[in-house]
Amino acid sequence: MAEKVILDVDTGSDDAIAIATAFLSPDIDLLAVCTVNGNRSVEITTSNTLRLLEYLGADVPVYRGCHLPMVASLTPGRRKHVPFTGPDNKEEDVHGDYLPLPEPTRKAQPEHAVVWLVDKLKNSKEKITLIFVGPLTNLAMALRIDPDIVKNIKQVIIMGGGYLVNNITAGAEFNFWIDPEAAKIVADCGAPLVIVPLDATHAAYVTMEEAEEFINLGTPGSVISGKLIKQRIAGYNAFQPMAVPNAAPIHDALAVCALIDREVLRSCMTVNMDVSIAHGITDGMSLFDTGGRDRNRKPNAIVAKDADREKFVGMMKEILGRKN
Ligand code: RIB
Ligand code: CA
């Protein structure tokens, strides 16, 4: 039986591949995609999500979400250019603004993503799996409106945080850094959490040769994914080259694959995860209490410190190689 899933994205290149993976997987019943400010403004992330779903022929509703983090942009200097307009140096950009796909003819649903999330989770007859691969603003806002929705959350699989790896500051990963308060609200909400941090996503890098193999599969999902992987590799080569040259992580797709087959994650630990909202150099940092030092905080997350790269690439080829 396919798992009912709500996917929340800040589309972006790896989000696009994650959406394609979730839609094309027979193991996932993709109920809806919610969009949020993150890699780009919510206008752009929503347009990109609509473009991709239309390109795939996917009749999946899109709900536009929050256009700013909960509070982080209120403090002068705490957040650079939010909505995020990408890195100052454009060739560092692994996302670009709009996906290389035609403008969408369909629109997002009229309801705001947060309003829809509360209603859907409150009234669902069964628990729903959430996969969040952008800043956690929409879920945190929904939890602030009605904390009881947590009762209908089966699990939240989150691409975010870093155990030993970071990417936006010396201590933080991008999704948590854009909206630290949202990440902390979700960390504390009591829902079962599966964290797919940068340590795992960087272990599951994809090479240029594999990107070409995706393109050669010739299906809509594999072609656009291969092209976006090549774009990502160019961006990584320019500003944070991987240990293996001409390769890039596809962060968000690993979070989707973690639902399809948990064995794709490795070195998992069950610990308490907290998120710093302390502004300054630790702002948005994910903290994993591996020694159980804080007696007041119980383990709240399964955290993967590694991933099975070959398994990941194999899963992606099989899933994206499907017509739909
Ligand atoms: O740090 C990686 C995450 O930030 C990914 O979800 C990527 O899409 C960006 O949102
Ligand atoms: Ca993302």
PDB file of C-alpha atoms in Angstrom, residues 73-79:
ATOM      1  CA  SER A  73      14.140  38.426   9.147  1.00  0.00           C
ATOM      2  CA  LEU A  74      12.946  40.905  11.816  1.00  0.00           C
ATOM      3  CA  THR A  75      16.423  41.407  13.314  1.00  0.00           C
ATOM      4  CA  PRO A  76      18.617  43.649  11.149  1.00  0.00           C
ATOM      5  CA  GLY A  77      21.613  41.694   9.912  1.00  0.00           C
ATOM      6  CA  ARG A  78      20.359  38.323  11.181  1.00  0.00           C
ATOM      7  CA  ARG A  79      19.331  37.178   7.712  1.00  0.00           C
TER       8      ARG A  79
END
